[in-house]
PDB file of C-alpha atoms and ligand atoms in Angstrom:
ATOM      1  CA  MET A   1      90.046  87.815 112.614  1.00  0.00           C
ATOM      2  CA  VAL A   2      88.117  89.491 109.842  1.00  0.00           C
ATOM      3  CA  ASN A   3      90.027  89.942 106.617  1.00  0.00           C
ATOM      4  CA  LEU A   4      89.512  93.644 106.000  1.00  0.00           C
ATOM      5  CA  ASP A   5      90.207  93.460 102.276  1.00  0.00           C
ATOM      6  CA  GLU A   6      87.542  90.792 101.890  1.00  0.00           C
ATOM      7  CA  TYR A   7      85.165  92.757 104.108  1.00  0.00           C
ATOM      8  CA  TYR A   8      85.384  95.868 101.926  1.00  0.00           C
ATOM      9  CA  MET A   9      85.398  93.850  98.706  1.00  0.00           C
ATOM     10  CA  LYS A  10      82.055  92.401  99.795  1.00  0.00           C
ATOM     11  CA  GLU A  11      80.786  95.973  99.988  1.00  0.00           C
ATOM     12  CA  ALA A  12      82.047  96.571  96.431  1.00  0.00           C
ATOM     13  CA  ILE A  13      80.249  93.369  95.385  1.00  0.00           C
ATOM     14  CA  LYS A  14      77.019  94.768  96.881  1.00  0.00           C
ATOM     15  CA  GLU A  15      77.491  97.778  94.597  1.00  0.00           C
ATOM     16  CA  ALA A  16      78.126  95.514  91.604  1.00  0.00           C
ATOM     17  CA  LYS A  17      74.819  93.773  92.315  1.00  0.00           C
ATOM     18  CA  LYS A  18      73.038  97.132  92.229  1.00  0.00           C
ATOM     19  CA  ALA A  19      74.451  97.632  88.732  1.00  0.00           C
ATOM     20  CA  GLU A  20      73.234  94.196  87.723  1.00  0.00           C
ATOM     21  CA  GLU A  21      69.684  95.054  88.813  1.00  0.00           C
ATOM     22  CA  LEU A  22      69.836  97.941  86.339  1.00  0.00           C
ATOM     23  CA  LEU A  23      71.071  95.559  83.603  1.00  0.00           C
ATOM     24  CA  GLU A  24      74.441  97.259  83.805  1.00  0.00           C
ATOM     25  CA  VAL A  25      77.656  95.224  83.643  1.00  0.00           C
ATOM     26  CA  PRO A  26      78.039  94.343  87.353  1.00  0.00           C
ATOM     27  CA  ILE A  27      81.055  96.279  88.573  1.00  0.00           C
ATOM     28  CA  GLY A  28      81.137  98.034  91.926  1.00  0.00           C
ATOM     29  CA  ALA A  29      83.612 100.126  93.899  1.00  0.00           C
ATOM     30  CA  VAL A  30      84.030 101.580  97.363  1.00  0.00           C
ATOM     31  CA  ILE A  31      86.648 103.977  98.730  1.00  0.00           C
ATOM     32  CA  VAL A  32      87.832 103.604 102.311  1.00  0.00           C
ATOM     33  CA  HIS A  33      89.491 106.247 104.478  1.00  0.00           C
ATOM     34  CA  ASP A  34      90.472 105.675 108.109  1.00  0.00           C
ATOM     35  CA  GLY A  35      88.529 102.431 108.119  1.00  0.00           C
ATOM     36  CA  LYS A  36      85.360 104.135 106.941  1.00  0.00           C
ATOM     37  CA  ILE A  37      83.639 103.808 103.568  1.00  0.00           C
ATOM     38  CA  ILE A  38      83.480 107.386 102.296  1.00  0.00           C
ATOM     39  CA  SER A  39      82.152 106.622  98.845  1.00  0.00           C
ATOM     40  CA  ARG A  40      80.424 103.816  96.975  1.00  0.00           C
ATOM     41  CA  ALA A  41      79.386 103.543  93.356  1.00  0.00           C
ATOM     42  CA  HIS A  42      78.545 101.121  90.581  1.00  0.00           C
ATOM     43  CA  ASN A  43      78.845 101.092  86.834  1.00  0.00           C
ATOM     44  CA  LEU A  44      76.188 103.295  85.185  1.00  0.00           C
ATOM     45  CA  ARG A  45      77.441 103.404  81.610  1.00  0.00           C
ATOM     46  CA  GLU A  46      74.171 102.274  80.024  1.00  0.00           C
ATOM     47  CA  SER A  47      71.842 104.250  82.307  1.00  0.00           C
ATOM     48  CA  LYS A  48      73.780 107.430  81.699  1.00  0.00           C
ATOM     49  CA  GLN A  49      74.842 106.520  78.136  1.00  0.00           C
ATOM     50  CA  ASN A  50      78.226 107.797  79.156  1.00  0.00           C
ATOM     51  CA  SER A  51      81.509 105.960  78.679  1.00  0.00           C
ATOM     52  CA  LEU A  52      82.938 107.817  81.684  1.00  0.00           C
ATOM     53  CA  ALA A  53      80.391 106.370  84.124  1.00  0.00           C
ATOM     54  CA  HIS A  54      82.651 103.574  85.411  1.00  0.00           C
ATOM     55  CA  ALA A  55      82.275 102.540  89.050  1.00  0.00           C
ATOM     56  CA  GLU A  56      85.761 103.777  89.963  1.00  0.00           C
ATOM     57  CA  LEU A  57      85.341 107.219  88.382  1.00  0.00           C
ATOM     58  CA  LEU A  58      81.961 107.723  90.033  1.00  0.00           C
ATOM     59  CA  ALA A  59      83.394 106.614  93.388  1.00  0.00           C
ATOM     60  CA  ILE A  60      86.388 108.954  93.010  1.00  0.00           C
ATOM     61  CA  ASP A  61      84.078 111.830  92.112  1.00  0.00           C
ATOM     62  CA  LYS A  62      81.982 111.295  95.242  1.00  0.00           C
ATOM     63  CA  ALA A  63      85.050 110.841  97.456  1.00  0.00           C
ATOM     64  CA  CYS A  64      86.596 114.122  96.250  1.00  0.00           C
ATOM     65  CA  LYS A  65      83.350 115.936  97.027  1.00  0.00           C
ATOM     66  CA  ILE A  66      83.163 114.399 100.495  1.00  0.00           C
ATOM     67  CA  GLN A  67      86.831 115.049 101.311  1.00  0.00           C
ATOM     68  CA  GLY A  68      86.710 118.509  99.769  1.00  0.00           C
ATOM     69  CA  SER A  69      89.935 117.661  97.977  1.00  0.00           C
ATOM     70  CA  TRP A  70      91.142 116.115  94.750  1.00  0.00           C
ATOM     71  CA  ARG A  71      93.873 114.374  96.727  1.00  0.00           C
ATOM     72  CA  LEU A  72      92.669 111.016  97.921  1.00  0.00           C
ATOM     73  CA  GLU A  73      95.931 110.227  99.715  1.00  0.00           C
ATOM     74  CA  ASP A  74      95.525 107.640 102.472  1.00  0.00           C
ATOM     75  CA  THR A  75      92.533 106.050 100.801  1.00  0.00           C
ATOM     76  CA  THR A  76      92.051 102.532  99.508  1.00  0.00           C
ATOM     77  CA  LEU A  77      89.864 101.900  96.485  1.00  0.00           C
ATOM     78  CA  TYR A  78      88.159  98.512  96.256  1.00  0.00           C
ATOM     79  CA  VAL A  79      86.766  97.469  92.889  1.00  0.00           C
ATOM     80  CA  THR A  80      85.347  94.152  91.733  1.00  0.00           C
ATOM     81  CA  LEU A  81      87.096  94.242  88.325  1.00  0.00           C
ATOM     82  CA  GLU A  82      90.634  95.295  87.487  1.00  0.00           C
ATOM     83  CA  PRO A  83      90.656  99.002  86.526  1.00  0.00           C
ATOM     84  CA  CYS A  84      90.724 100.013  82.845  1.00  0.00           C
ATOM     85  CA  PRO A  85      93.251 102.575  81.493  1.00  0.00           C
ATOM     86  CA  MET A  86      90.874 105.498  82.104  1.00  0.00           C
ATOM     87  CA  CYS A  87      90.192 104.568  85.726  1.00  0.00           C
ATOM     88  CA  SER A  88      93.826 103.674  86.389  1.00  0.00           C
ATOM     89  CA  GLY A  89      94.720 107.156  85.140  1.00  0.00           C
ATOM     90  CA  ALA A  90      92.170 108.747  87.470  1.00  0.00           C
ATOM     91  CA  ILE A  91      93.450 106.649  90.374  1.00  0.00           C
ATOM     92  CA  ILE A  92      97.021 107.875  89.886  1.00  0.00           C
ATOM     93  CA  LEU A  93      95.933 111.494  89.426  1.00  0.00           C
ATOM     94  CA  SER A  94      93.833 111.302  92.605  1.00  0.00           C
ATOM     95  CA  ARG A  95      96.809 109.844  94.475  1.00  0.00           C
ATOM     96  CA  VAL A  96      94.864 106.913  95.820  1.00  0.00           C
ATOM     97  CA  LYS A  97      97.247 105.072  98.095  1.00  0.00           C
ATOM     98  CA  ARG A  98      96.124 101.518  97.525  1.00  0.00           C
ATOM     99  CA  VAL A  99      93.946  99.654  95.055  1.00  0.00           C
ATOM    100  CA  VAL A 100      92.374  96.282  95.765  1.00  0.00           C
ATOM    101  CA  TYR A 101      90.645  94.507  92.939  1.00  0.00           C
ATOM    102  CA  GLY A 102      88.772  91.246  92.490  1.00  0.00           C
ATOM    103  CA  ALA A 103      88.722  89.728  89.013  1.00  0.00           C
ATOM    104  CA  SER A 104      91.424  90.368  86.419  1.00  0.00           C
ATOM    105  CA  ASP A 105      90.385  91.847  83.082  1.00  0.00           C
ATOM    106  CA  PRO A 106      92.216  90.271  80.151  1.00  0.00           C
ATOM    107  CA  LYS A 107      90.586  92.740  77.749  1.00  0.00           C
ATOM    108  CA  GLY A 108      91.299  95.998  79.520  1.00  0.00           C
ATOM    109  CA  GLY A 109      93.023  95.566  82.868  1.00  0.00           C
ATOM    110  CA  CYS A 110      95.725  98.159  83.429  1.00  0.00           C
ATOM    111  CA  ALA A 111      96.628  97.242  86.991  1.00  0.00           C
ATOM    112  CA  GLY A 112      98.819  94.296  86.100  1.00  0.00           C
ATOM    113  CA  THR A 113      97.172  92.293  83.309  1.00  0.00           C
ATOM    114  CA  LEU A 114      97.788  94.242  80.078  1.00  0.00           C
ATOM    115  CA  MET A 115     100.121  96.653  81.813  1.00  0.00           C
ATOM    116  CA  ASN A 116     100.409  98.201  85.244  1.00  0.00           C
ATOM    117  CA  LEU A 117      99.785 101.923  85.115  1.00  0.00           C
ATOM    118  CA  LEU A 118      99.486 102.000  88.904  1.00  0.00           C
ATOM    119  CA  ALA A 119     103.049 100.879  89.500  1.00  0.00           C
ATOM    120  CA  ASP A 120     104.868 102.653  86.673  1.00  0.00           C
ATOM    121  CA  PRO A 121     107.728 104.605  88.301  1.00  0.00           C
ATOM    122  CA  ARG A 122     107.721 107.124  85.422  1.00  0.00           C
ATOM    123  CA  PHE A 123     104.538 108.665  86.836  1.00  0.00           C
ATOM    124  CA  ASN A 124     104.847 110.892  89.882  1.00  0.00           C
ATOM    125  CA  HIS A 125     102.513 108.711  91.912  1.00  0.00           C
ATOM    126  CA  GLN A 126     102.194 104.973  92.333  1.00  0.00           C
ATOM    127  CA  SER A 127      99.446 103.043  94.067  1.00  0.00           C
ATOM    128  CA  GLU A 128      99.964  99.759  95.841  1.00  0.00           C
ATOM    129  CA  VAL A 129      97.976  96.995  94.206  1.00  0.00           C
ATOM    130  CA  ALA A 130      96.414  93.890  95.726  1.00  0.00           C
ATOM    131  CA  ALA A 131      94.898  91.633  93.068  1.00  0.00           C
ATOM    132  CA  GLY A 132      92.523  88.707  93.178  1.00  0.00           C
ATOM    133  CA  ILE A 133      90.591  89.478  96.381  1.00  0.00           C
ATOM    134  CA  LEU A 134      87.356  87.398  96.184  1.00  0.00           C
ATOM    135  CA  ALA A 135      88.251  87.044  92.499  1.00  0.00           C
ATOM    136  CA  SER A 136      85.975  84.101  91.772  1.00  0.00           C
ATOM    137  CA  GLU A 137      82.927  85.760  93.334  1.00  0.00           C
ATOM    138  CA  CYS A 138      83.605  88.986  91.396  1.00  0.00           C
ATOM    139  CA  GLY A 139      84.278  87.093  88.160  1.00  0.00           C
ATOM    140  CA  GLU A 140      81.173  84.904  88.486  1.00  0.00           C
ATOM    141  CA  LEU A 141      78.986  87.979  88.787  1.00  0.00           C
ATOM    142  CA  LEU A 142      80.327  89.069  85.403  1.00  0.00           C
ATOM    143  CA  SER A 143      80.212  85.704  83.665  1.00  0.00           C
ATOM    144  CA  ASN A 144      76.649  85.022  84.905  1.00  0.00           C
ATOM    145  CA  PHE A 145      75.604  88.444  83.671  1.00  0.00           C
ATOM    146  CA  PHE A 146      77.019  87.893  80.165  1.00  0.00           C
ATOM    147  CA  ARG A 147      75.591  84.367  80.055  1.00  0.00           C
ATOM    148  CA  GLY A 148      72.171  85.882  80.828  1.00  0.00           C
ATOM    149  CA  ILE A 149      72.550  88.405  78.023  1.00  0.00           C
ATOM    150  CA  ARG A 150      73.472  85.712  75.490  1.00  0.00           C
ATOM    151  CA  LYS A 151      70.484  83.648  76.631  1.00  0.00           C
ATOM    152  CA  ARG A 152      68.113  86.593  76.212  1.00  0.00           C
ATOM    153  CA  LYS A 153      69.519  87.334  72.748  1.00  0.00           C
ATOM    154  CA  LYS A 154      69.033  83.695  71.773  1.00  0.00           C
ATOM    155  CA  GLN A 155      65.410  83.769  72.986  1.00  0.00           C
ATOM    156  CA  VAL A 156      64.737  86.917  70.991  1.00  0.00           C
ATOM    157  CA  LYS A 157      66.235  85.282  67.896  1.00  0.00           C
ATOM    158  CA  GLN A 158      64.076  82.188  68.361  1.00  0.00           C
ATOM    159  CA  GLN A 159      60.966  84.325  68.737  1.00  0.00           C
ATOM    160  CA  GLU A 160      61.820  86.057  65.492  1.00  0.00           C
ATOM    161  CA  LEU A 161      62.021  82.744  63.591  1.00  0.00           C
TER     162      LEU A 161
HETATM  163 ZN1   ZN B 201      87.233 102.053  84.107  1.00  0.00          ZN
END
């Protein structure tokens, strides 16, 4: 049997790879409703020079337009990296039912690592969270990307000498 969470996470990974081609930090997201991907997006912070252009926010924006509603009840959001505080906030406010993420983010993750905004009962909505789906694949995309950046910086430095 196909593991559906892994199936959709692979689609989010495809999005992350699109970001990588643009020299963006490789993070991708898809939103699923009734077994159908209704929205897909990848990080575009550098291209847009906009700190709001995270994969999750862009995917939520598209999904709201497609559904004709700000309520994304009964949807599942798949993202390759644990959501930051901004995206976790948007997820709660959009009433996303379930969030599935790949790699944990020790520097910004607000879906269980630094805190869990998605499960805080003080908010009027909570999202179910599944962590660590294809975590190593998602994490390697990121670590390879940053390794490449350090290598390029080193080469530039050596050329300057
Ligand atoms: Zn974010």
